[in-house]
Amino acid sequence: MWWRVPAILVSAAGYCAAFPPWSLPGVAWVALVPLLLALHGLRPGRAAAAGFLWGTATLSGIGYWVPGALAYYWEQPYWFGFSFALGVAFVFMGTYFAAFGAAYARLATCRRGATLALATAATYVACELARAHLLTGHPWLLLGYALVPQPLLVQAADLGGVYLLSFAVALVNAGLAAALVEPAGRRGALAAAATALAALAAYGAVRLRTPLPIAPAVPVMVVQGNVDLGFQWREDFYGQGLDRYLQLTLDGAARSHPQLVVWPESAVTFFLDEEPLYLAAIADVLARTGADLVVGGPRRTGAPSRFYNAAFHLTPDGTLGDHYDKVRLLPFAEYFPLRTIELLRRRFERVRHFTAAETPTMLRTRFGDVATVICFEAIFPEGVRAQTAAGAQLLVNLSNDGWFGRTAGSDQHLTMVALRAVEARLWVVRATTTGVSAIVDPFGRIVARAPLFTATTLDAQVVPMAVTTVYERVGDAFAWGCVVVALAALLTPRRRGHAG
């Protein structure tokens, strides 16, 4: 028994190593093996405890930056940030993988070989799906995202999204583990693992050779102002930072002559539709560059006022066009769930209380319809799917990642955003206040990126396109199929003597 806890922690460390800042995607193919070996032979109760330990350790390792970020955001002691982050790890990872541990303990008593490997992978995906949807949802760095740095292996995301990739990686891990503990089923388990890896590579090779439209190309410029003012929406920041964005836009446009300029979330710290002088200054720059602008800022409506985290489209003559209001708000950052508790609200609420939009709206531009997601909305593929299914031809992600500081948080965020390009076969333009801003091609390859905490611009040629993918049509049907398979495997056990 002594070796099980170290094996669980080694597995958690391997999972973390697959992602930024370590970025060793190859480790993902074996990271779950120590966990599965540790679970093998345990009763469901102890297996649940082991899964809880693994899940908590994994999310804590990936989110090592969370305690400092939360303490900074709420201006509280570091111990508070650590305690809050640990609670998040308990709820959003530990509990789900406690269920996985208990489920695997049952599966391992009645299945073997390829059957055990397939059922294990399906159960793993079912737990990821629950993690992404239950409560507020927390799909940060699901297993499949580990493959993003390997374009050959991520192209199947246009069939089943990140969950299909997670299934393949989990199947390889489960096949290796089953081969180690079940000599009689070794051949079938290894065959299942090899088939999963070969299928990803073969599909990726075909997809990467598939030509995509190359015209009409639109010169795009992303402006990263390195102005970290807007994330707390303080009144004394009202209007600040605009001069830097205007100057960076003029300087960059003189070199690259963009037709579309993108500023990040919180780039304007005022109500754009209520400030004619600020709007006139922006219009003057757009008139001199001849470019459209997509920009993030707050929007206010009604009496009493409602506030939205919004994106705006401005035409080259400075006309304010469509706007997009953020649909999925970040708990404790854009709204405070415990506002009715006055002491907590006054102590921890640092933002204007935003209202969530009911449905996403696209920005209609001369280049086609633009899908917009703001900040962490980009880690939820269903929001992007809703807009691409409605005809969006380009995806813009506006974000303010300043609260990550100089950690891997922003790179982790970018990793997930990049997969949205593959799922929808769209170019993705990502503008952030302090980095990492980037431009991603429809194969998930980052063609341009900006360093952290640097005022700069990015340039690229993007092609608005409408490519209907299987994932756009059926969404997470594959993941829900895994739920069905997992339940069937758990509820209809077979005797171990049967072939697997």
Coordinates of C-alpha atoms in Angstrom, one line a residue:
M1 CA 0.0 0.0 0.0
W2 CA 2.9 2.4 0.7
W3 CA 3.5 3.1 -3.0
R4 CA 0.0 4.2 -4.0
V5 CA 0.1 7.8 -2.7
P6 CA 3.5 8.5 -4.3
A7 CA 2.2 7.0 -7.6
I8 CA -0.9 9.2 -7.5
L9 CA 1.3 12.3 -6.9
V10 CA 3.6 11.3 -9.7
S11 CA 0.6 10.9 -12.0
A12 CA -0.7 14.4 -11.0
A13 CA 2.8 15.9 -11.6
G14 CA 2.9 14.2 -15.1
Y15 CA -0.5 15.7 -16.0
C16 CA 0.7 19.2 -15.0
A17 CA 4.0 18.8 -16.9
A18 CA 2.0 18.4 -20.1
F19 CA 0.9 22.0 -19.9
P20 CA 2.5 25.4 -19.6
P21 CA 4.9 26.4 -18.1
W22 CA 6.5 23.0 -18.6
S23 CA 4.7 22.2 -22.0
L24 CA 5.8 18.5 -22.3
P25 CA 2.8 17.1 -24.3
G26 CA 4.4 13.7 -24.7
V27 CA 4.1 13.1 -20.9
A28 CA 0.3 13.2 -21.3
W29 CA 0.3 9.8 -23.0
V30 CA 1.6 8.1 -19.8
A31 CA 0.6 10.5 -17.1
L32 CA -2.5 8.6 -16.0
V33 CA -0.7 5.2 -15.9
P34 CA 0.5 5.6 -12.3
L35 CA -2.9 6.7 -11.1
L36 CA -4.6 3.7 -12.8
L37 CA -2.1 1.3 -11.3
A38 CA -2.7 2.8 -7.9
L39 CA -6.4 2.5 -8.2
H40 CA -6.2 -1.1 -9.4
G41 CA -7.3 -3.5 -6.6
L42 CA -8.8 -0.9 -4.3
R43 CA -12.3 -1.0 -3.0
P44 CA -14.6 1.8 -4.4
G45 CA -14.4 3.9 -1.2
R46 CA -10.6 3.9 -1.1
A47 CA -10.4 4.4 -4.8
A48 CA -12.7 7.4 -4.5
A49 CA -10.3 8.9 -1.9
A50 CA -7.4 8.2 -4.2
G51 CA -9.2 9.9 -7.1
F52 CA -10.0 12.9 -4.9
L53 CA -6.3 13.2 -4.0
W54 CA -5.3 13.0 -7.6
G55 CA -7.9 15.6 -8.8
T56 CA -7.1 18.0 -6.1
A57 CA -3.3 17.7 -6.6
T58 CA -3.7 18.0 -10.4
L59 CA -5.8 21.2 -10.4
S60 CA -3.6 22.7 -7.7
G61 CA -0.5 22.0 -9.7
I62 CA -1.9 23.4 -13.0
G63 CA -3.3 26.4 -11.2
Y64 CA -0.2 27.2 -9.1
W65 CA -0.7 30.8 -10.0
V66 CA -4.2 31.0 -8.6
P67 CA -3.5 31.9 -4.9
G68 CA -1.3 34.9 -5.8
A69 CA -3.8 36.0 -8.5
L70 CA -6.8 35.8 -6.1
A71 CA -4.9 37.5 -3.3
Y72 CA -3.9 40.3 -5.7
Y73 CA -7.4 40.7 -7.2
W74 CA -9.2 40.9 -3.8
E75 CA -6.3 42.6 -2.0
Q76 CA -6.2 39.9 0.6
P77 CA -3.4 38.0 2.3
Y78 CA -1.8 35.2 0.4
W79 CA -3.2 32.6 2.8
F80 CA -6.7 33.6 1.7
G81 CA -5.9 33.1 -1.9
F82 CA -4.3 29.7 -1.1
S83 CA -7.4 28.6 0.9
F84 CA -9.8 29.7 -1.8
A85 CA -7.8 28.0 -4.6
L86 CA -7.7 24.8 -2.6
G87 CA -11.4 24.9 -2.2
V88 CA -11.8 25.4 -5.9
A89 CA -9.6 22.3 -6.5
F90 CA -11.7 20.3 -4.1
V91 CA -15.0 21.2 -5.7
F92 CA -14.1 21.4 -9.4
M93 CA -11.6 18.5 -9.8
G94 CA -11.4 16.4 -6.6
T95 CA -15.0 15.5 -6.4
Y96 CA -15.3 14.5 -10.1
F97 CA -12.2 12.3 -10.0
A98 CA -13.3 10.7 -6.7
A99 CA -16.2 9.5 -8.8
F100 CA -13.8 8.3 -11.5
G101 CA -11.7 6.5 -9.0
A102 CA -14.7 4.6 -7.6
A103 CA -15.9 3.8 -11.1
Y104 CA -12.6 2.5 -12.2
A105 CA -12.4 0.2 -9.1
R106 CA -15.7 -1.3 -10.2
L107 CA -14.7 -1.6 -13.9
A108 CA -11.4 -3.3 -13.0
T109 CA -13.2 -6.1 -11.2
C110 CA -15.3 -7.1 -14.2
R111 CA -13.4 -6.2 -17.3
R112 CA -10.0 -6.6 -18.8
G113 CA -7.8 -5.8 -21.8
A114 CA -9.3 -3.6 -24.5
T115 CA -12.7 -3.6 -22.9
L116 CA -11.3 -2.2 -19.7
A117 CA -9.3 0.3 -21.6
L118 CA -12.2 1.6 -23.6
A119 CA -14.6 1.7 -20.6
T120 CA -11.9 3.6 -18.6
A121 CA -11.4 6.2 -21.3
A122 CA -15.2 6.7 -21.7
T123 CA -15.6 7.1 -17.9
Y124 CA -12.7 9.6 -17.8
V125 CA -14.4 11.7 -20.5
A126 CA -17.7 11.5 -18.7
C127 CA -16.1 13.0 -15.6
E128 CA -14.5 15.7 -17.7
L129 CA -17.9 16.5 -19.2
A130 CA -19.4 16.8 -15.7
R131 CA -16.6 19.0 -14.6
A132 CA -17.2 21.3 -17.6
H133 CA -21.0 21.6 -17.1
L134 CA -22.0 21.1 -13.5
L135 CA -22.2 24.1 -11.1
T136 CA -20.7 27.0 -13.0
G137 CA -18.5 24.7 -15.1
H138 CA -14.7 24.6 -14.9
P139 CA -13.2 23.0 -18.0
W140 CA -9.7 24.5 -17.4
L141 CA -7.0 22.4 -19.2
L142 CA -8.9 19.2 -19.9
L143 CA -6.6 16.3 -20.8
G144 CA -7.1 16.8 -24.6
Y145 CA -5.6 20.3 -24.5
A146 CA -2.2 18.7 -23.9
L147 CA -2.1 17.9 -27.6
V148 CA -2.5 21.5 -28.8
P149 CA 1.3 22.0 -29.4
Q150 CA 1.2 19.0 -31.8
P151 CA -0.9 20.0 -34.8
L152 CA -0.8 16.5 -36.3
L153 CA -2.7 15.1 -33.3
V154 CA -5.3 17.8 -32.7
Q155 CA -7.1 17.9 -36.0
A156 CA -9.7 15.4 -34.9
A157 CA -11.2 18.1 -32.7
D158 CA -13.3 19.2 -35.7
L159 CA -15.1 15.8 -35.2
G160 CA -15.6 15.6 -31.4
G161 CA -14.0 18.6 -29.8
V162 CA -11.5 18.4 -26.9
Y163 CA -13.4 15.4 -25.5
L164 CA -12.4 13.3 -28.5
L165 CA -8.8 14.2 -27.9
S166 CA -9.1 13.4 -24.1
F167 CA -10.6 10.1 -25.0
A168 CA -7.7 9.1 -27.2
V169 CA -5.1 10.2 -24.6
A170 CA -7.0 8.4 -21.8
L171 CA -7.4 5.3 -24.0
V172 CA -3.6 5.1 -24.5
N173 CA -3.0 5.5 -20.8
A174 CA -5.7 3.0 -19.9
G175 CA -4.3 0.5 -22.5
L176 CA -0.8 0.7 -21.1
A177 CA -2.1 0.3 -17.5
A178 CA -4.3 -2.6 -18.4
A179 CA -1.4 -4.3 -20.2
L180 CA 0.7 -4.0 -17.0
V181 CA -1.9 -5.5 -14.6
E182 CA -3.6 -8.0 -16.9
P183 CA -1.2 -10.2 -18.9
A184 CA -4.1 -12.2 -20.4
G185 CA -5.6 -9.1 -22.0
R186 CA -2.3 -7.4 -22.8
R187 CA -2.5 -7.8 -26.6
G188 CA -6.0 -6.3 -26.8
A189 CA -5.2 -3.4 -24.5
L190 CA -2.0 -2.4 -26.4
A191 CA -3.9 -2.8 -29.7
A192 CA -6.5 -0.3 -28.5
A193 CA -3.9 2.1 -27.4
A194 CA -2.0 1.9 -30.7
T195 CA -5.2 2.2 -32.7
A196 CA -6.1 5.5 -30.9
L197 CA -2.7 7.1 -31.5
A198 CA -2.6 5.9 -35.1
A199 CA -6.1 7.2 -35.9
L200 CA -5.3 10.6 -34.5
A201 CA -2.1 10.8 -36.6
A202 CA -3.7 9.5 -39.8
Y203 CA -6.7 11.9 -39.6
G204 CA -4.4 14.8 -38.8
A205 CA -2.1 14.0 -41.7
V206 CA -5.1 14.1 -44.1
R207 CA -6.5 17.3 -42.6
L208 CA -3.2 19.2 -42.7
R209 CA -3.0 18.5 -46.4
T210 CA -6.6 19.7 -47.0
P211 CA -6.5 23.2 -48.6
L212 CA -8.4 26.0 -47.0
P213 CA -9.5 29.3 -48.7
I214 CA -6.6 31.7 -49.1
A215 CA -8.7 34.7 -50.3
P216 CA -9.9 37.3 -49.6
A217 CA -7.1 37.9 -47.1
V218 CA -7.6 40.6 -44.6
P219 CA -4.6 42.4 -43.0
V220 CA -5.3 42.3 -39.2
M221 CA -3.4 44.1 -36.5
V222 CA -3.8 43.3 -32.8
V223 CA -2.8 46.0 -30.3
Q224 CA -1.5 44.9 -26.9
G225 CA -1.4 48.1 -24.9
N226 CA 0.1 46.6 -21.6
V227 CA -2.3 48.9 -19.8
D228 CA -3.6 46.9 -16.8
L229 CA -6.4 49.2 -15.6
G230 CA -9.8 47.8 -16.6
F231 CA -10.1 44.5 -14.7
Q232 CA -11.4 46.1 -11.5
W233 CA -13.5 48.9 -13.2
R234 CA -12.5 51.5 -10.7
E235 CA -13.9 55.0 -11.2
D236 CA -10.5 56.7 -11.0
F237 CA -9.4 54.7 -14.1
Y238 CA -12.2 56.2 -16.2
G239 CA -10.9 57.1 -19.6
Q240 CA -7.3 56.2 -18.9
G241 CA -5.1 54.3 -21.3
L242 CA -6.8 55.5 -24.5
D243 CA -3.8 57.6 -25.6
R244 CA -1.6 54.5 -25.6
Y245 CA -3.9 52.5 -27.8
L246 CA -4.4 55.3 -30.2
Q247 CA -0.7 55.9 -30.6
L248 CA 0.2 52.2 -30.9
T249 CA -2.5 51.9 -33.6
L250 CA -1.2 54.8 -35.6
D251 CA 2.4 53.6 -35.4
G252 CA 1.5 50.0 -36.3
A253 CA -0.8 51.0 -39.1
A254 CA 1.9 53.1 -40.7
R255 CA 3.9 49.9 -41.1
S256 CA 1.4 47.2 -41.8
H257 CA -1.7 49.0 -43.2
P258 CA -4.3 46.8 -41.6
Q259 CA -8.0 46.7 -42.6
L260 CA -9.1 45.4 -39.2
V261 CA -7.6 46.5 -35.8
V262 CA -8.4 44.6 -32.6
W263 CA -8.1 46.0 -29.1
P264 CA -8.5 43.8 -26.1
E265 CA -11.1 43.5 -23.3
S266 CA -11.0 46.5 -21.1
A267 CA -9.0 48.5 -23.6
V268 CA -11.5 51.4 -23.1
T269 CA -12.3 52.2 -19.5
F270 CA -15.3 54.3 -20.2
F271 CA -18.8 54.0 -21.8
L272 CA -17.9 54.3 -25.4
D273 CA -21.4 55.1 -26.6
E274 CA -21.8 57.9 -24.0
E275 CA -18.5 59.8 -24.6
P276 CA -18.5 61.7 -27.9
L277 CA -15.1 63.3 -27.3
Y278 CA -13.4 59.9 -26.7
L279 CA -15.3 58.4 -29.6
A280 CA -14.2 61.3 -31.9
A281 CA -10.5 60.7 -31.0
I282 CA -10.9 57.0 -31.9
A283 CA -12.7 58.0 -35.2
D284 CA -9.9 60.3 -36.1
V285 CA -7.4 57.5 -35.9
L286 CA -9.6 55.1 -37.8
A287 CA -10.1 57.7 -40.5
R288 CA -6.3 58.0 -40.8
T289 CA -5.7 54.3 -41.0
G290 CA -8.8 53.2 -43.0
A291 CA -9.4 50.3 -40.7
D292 CA -12.3 48.8 -38.8
L293 CA -11.9 48.4 -35.0
V294 CA -13.1 45.8 -32.6
V295 CA -12.6 46.9 -29.0
G296 CA -13.6 45.8 -25.5
G297 CA -15.2 48.0 -22.9
P298 CA -18.1 48.4 -20.5
R299 CA -21.6 49.1 -21.7
R300 CA -24.5 50.6 -19.6
T301 CA -28.2 50.4 -20.2
G302 CA -31.5 51.3 -18.4
A303 CA -32.5 52.8 -15.2
P304 CA -31.5 51.5 -12.8
S305 CA -28.3 50.9 -14.7
R306 CA -27.3 47.5 -15.9
F307 CA -23.7 47.0 -16.8
Y308 CA -22.3 44.6 -19.5
N309 CA -18.8 43.5 -20.4
A310 CA -19.0 44.2 -24.1
A311 CA -17.2 44.3 -27.4
F312 CA -17.9 47.0 -30.0
H313 CA -17.4 47.3 -33.7
L314 CA -16.5 50.7 -35.2
T315 CA -16.3 51.4 -39.0
P316 CA -13.4 53.4 -40.6
D317 CA -15.5 56.6 -40.3
G318 CA -15.9 56.1 -36.6
T319 CA -19.5 55.0 -36.7
L320 CA -20.4 52.8 -33.7
G321 CA -21.9 49.6 -35.1
D322 CA -22.8 46.3 -33.5
H323 CA -21.9 45.3 -30.0
Y324 CA -21.6 41.9 -28.3
D325 CA -22.4 41.5 -24.6
K326 CA -20.6 38.8 -22.7
V327 CA -22.9 35.8 -22.1
R328 CA -20.9 33.7 -19.6
L329 CA -19.6 35.7 -16.7
L330 CA -16.8 34.7 -14.4
P331 CA -18.0 34.1 -10.8
F332 CA -16.4 36.3 -8.2
A333 CA -14.8 38.4 -10.8
E334 CA -17.6 39.8 -13.0
Y335 CA -20.4 39.0 -10.6
F336 CA -20.4 38.2 -6.9
P337 CA -22.6 35.2 -6.1
L338 CA -22.7 36.2 -2.4
R339 CA -23.7 39.8 -2.8
T340 CA -26.6 39.4 -0.3
I341 CA -24.1 38.9 2.5
E342 CA -23.2 42.5 3.0
L343 CA -19.9 41.9 4.8
L344 CA -18.5 39.7 2.1
R345 CA -19.8 41.9 -0.7
R346 CA -18.1 45.0 0.8
R347 CA -14.8 43.2 1.5
F348 CA -14.3 41.2 -1.6
E349 CA -16.4 42.7 -4.4
R350 CA -13.9 44.6 -6.6
V351 CA -15.9 45.0 -9.8
R352 CA -19.1 46.6 -11.1
H353 CA -21.7 43.9 -11.0
F354 CA -22.2 42.8 -14.6
T355 CA -25.3 41.4 -16.2
A356 CA -25.0 38.4 -18.5
A357 CA -26.5 38.6 -22.0
E358 CA -29.0 35.9 -22.8
T359 CA -27.7 35.0 -26.2
P360 CA -24.6 35.8 -28.2
T361 CA -24.7 38.3 -31.0
M362 CA -22.3 38.6 -33.8
L363 CA -20.5 41.7 -35.1
R364 CA -21.5 42.3 -38.7
T365 CA -18.5 43.8 -40.6
R366 CA -17.5 44.4 -44.2
F367 CA -15.3 41.2 -43.9
G368 CA -18.2 39.1 -42.8
D369 CA -19.8 38.1 -39.5
V370 CA -17.4 38.0 -36.6
A371 CA -17.9 35.7 -33.6
T372 CA -16.7 37.2 -30.3
V373 CA -15.9 35.6 -27.0
I374 CA -14.6 37.7 -24.1
C375 CA -11.9 36.3 -21.7
F376 CA -12.7 32.9 -20.3
E377 CA -15.7 32.4 -22.5
A378 CA -13.3 31.0 -25.0
I379 CA -12.7 27.9 -22.9
F380 CA -16.4 26.9 -23.4
P381 CA -16.7 25.7 -27.0
E382 CA -20.5 25.8 -27.0
G383 CA -20.5 29.6 -27.1
V384 CA -18.3 29.6 -30.2
R385 CA -20.4 26.8 -31.8
A386 CA -23.6 28.9 -31.5
Q387 CA -22.0 31.7 -33.4
T388 CA -20.3 29.6 -36.1
A389 CA -23.5 27.7 -36.7
A390 CA -25.1 31.1 -37.3
G391 CA -22.5 31.9 -40.0
A392 CA -19.6 33.5 -38.3
Q393 CA -16.5 33.6 -40.5
L394 CA -13.9 34.8 -38.0
L395 CA -13.4 34.4 -34.3
V396 CA -12.2 37.2 -32.1
N397 CA -11.2 36.6 -28.4
L398 CA -10.8 39.7 -26.3
S399 CA -9.2 39.1 -22.9
N400 CA -7.7 40.9 -19.9
D401 CA -5.2 38.4 -18.4
G402 CA -3.3 40.9 -16.3
W403 CA -4.3 39.3 -13.1
F404 CA -2.3 36.1 -14.0
G405 CA 0.9 38.1 -13.6
R406 CA 4.1 36.7 -14.9
T407 CA 2.9 33.1 -14.7
A408 CA 1.8 30.5 -17.1
G409 CA -1.8 31.4 -16.7
S410 CA -2.0 33.4 -19.9
D411 CA -0.2 30.6 -21.9
Q412 CA -2.6 28.1 -20.5
H413 CA -5.5 30.3 -21.6
L414 CA -4.1 30.6 -25.1
T415 CA -3.7 26.8 -25.3
M416 CA -7.5 26.4 -24.9
V417 CA -8.3 29.2 -27.2
A418 CA -6.2 27.7 -30.0
L419 CA -8.3 24.6 -30.1
R420 CA -11.4 26.6 -30.9
A421 CA -9.8 27.3 -34.3
V422 CA -9.6 23.6 -35.1
E423 CA -13.1 22.8 -33.9
A424 CA -14.6 25.6 -36.1
R425 CA -11.9 25.8 -38.9
L426 CA -11.7 29.5 -38.4
W427 CA -8.9 32.0 -37.9
V428 CA -8.7 33.2 -34.3
V429 CA -7.6 36.7 -33.4
R430 CA -6.8 37.0 -29.7
A431 CA -6.1 40.5 -28.2
T432 CA -5.2 40.8 -24.5
T433 CA -4.2 43.7 -22.4
T434 CA -0.9 42.4 -21.1
G435 CA -0.4 39.2 -23.1
V436 CA -0.4 36.7 -24.5
S437 CA -2.0 38.1 -27.6
A438 CA -1.9 35.8 -30.6
I439 CA -3.2 34.9 -34.0
V440 CA -4.1 31.3 -34.7
D441 CA -4.7 29.6 -38.0
P442 CA -7.6 27.1 -38.7
F443 CA -5.3 24.2 -37.9
G444 CA -4.6 25.5 -34.4
R445 CA -1.1 26.8 -35.2
I446 CA 0.0 30.0 -33.6
V447 CA 1.3 32.2 -36.4
A448 CA 2.0 35.3 -34.3
R449 CA 2.2 36.0 -30.6
A450 CA 3.2 38.8 -28.3
P451 CA 5.4 38.6 -25.2
L452 CA 3.9 39.2 -21.8
F453 CA 3.8 42.7 -20.4
T454 CA 4.9 44.4 -23.5
A455 CA 3.2 47.2 -25.4
T456 CA 3.3 46.0 -29.0
T457 CA 1.3 45.1 -32.1
L458 CA 0.8 41.9 -34.0
D459 CA 0.2 41.6 -37.7
A460 CA -1.1 38.8 -39.9
Q461 CA -3.2 38.0 -42.9
V462 CA -6.4 36.2 -42.0
V463 CA -9.1 34.8 -44.3
P464 CA -12.7 35.0 -43.2
M465 CA -14.3 31.7 -44.1
A466 CA -17.3 29.5 -43.3
V467 CA -16.2 25.8 -43.1
T468 CA -18.9 23.6 -41.6
T469 CA -17.4 20.9 -39.4
V470 CA -18.8 17.8 -37.9
Y471 CA -18.3 19.3 -34.4
E472 CA -20.3 22.4 -35.4
R473 CA -23.2 20.2 -36.4
V474 CA -23.2 17.7 -33.5
G475 CA -21.4 19.4 -30.7
D476 CA -20.4 17.2 -27.8
A477 CA -22.3 14.2 -29.0
F478 CA -19.1 12.1 -28.7
A479 CA -18.7 13.1 -25.1
W480 CA -22.3 12.3 -24.3
G481 CA -21.8 9.0 -26.1
C482 CA -19.0 8.3 -23.6
V483 CA -21.4 8.9 -20.8
V484 CA -23.7 6.3 -22.2
V485 CA -20.8 3.8 -22.7
A486 CA -19.5 4.5 -19.2
L487 CA -22.9 3.9 -17.6
A488 CA -23.5 0.7 -19.6
A489 CA -20.1 -0.6 -18.6
L490 CA -20.8 0.1 -14.9
L491 CA -24.3 -1.1 -14.9
T492 CA -23.9 -4.3 -17.0
P493 CA -20.8 -5.9 -15.5
R494 CA -19.3 -9.0 -17.2
R495 CA -17.5 -11.8 -15.5
R496 CA -13.7 -11.5 -15.7
G497 CA -13.4 -14.8 -17.5
H498 CA -14.9 -13.4 -20.7
A499 CA -12.5 -12.1 -23.4
G500 CA -11.9 -8.4 -23.3

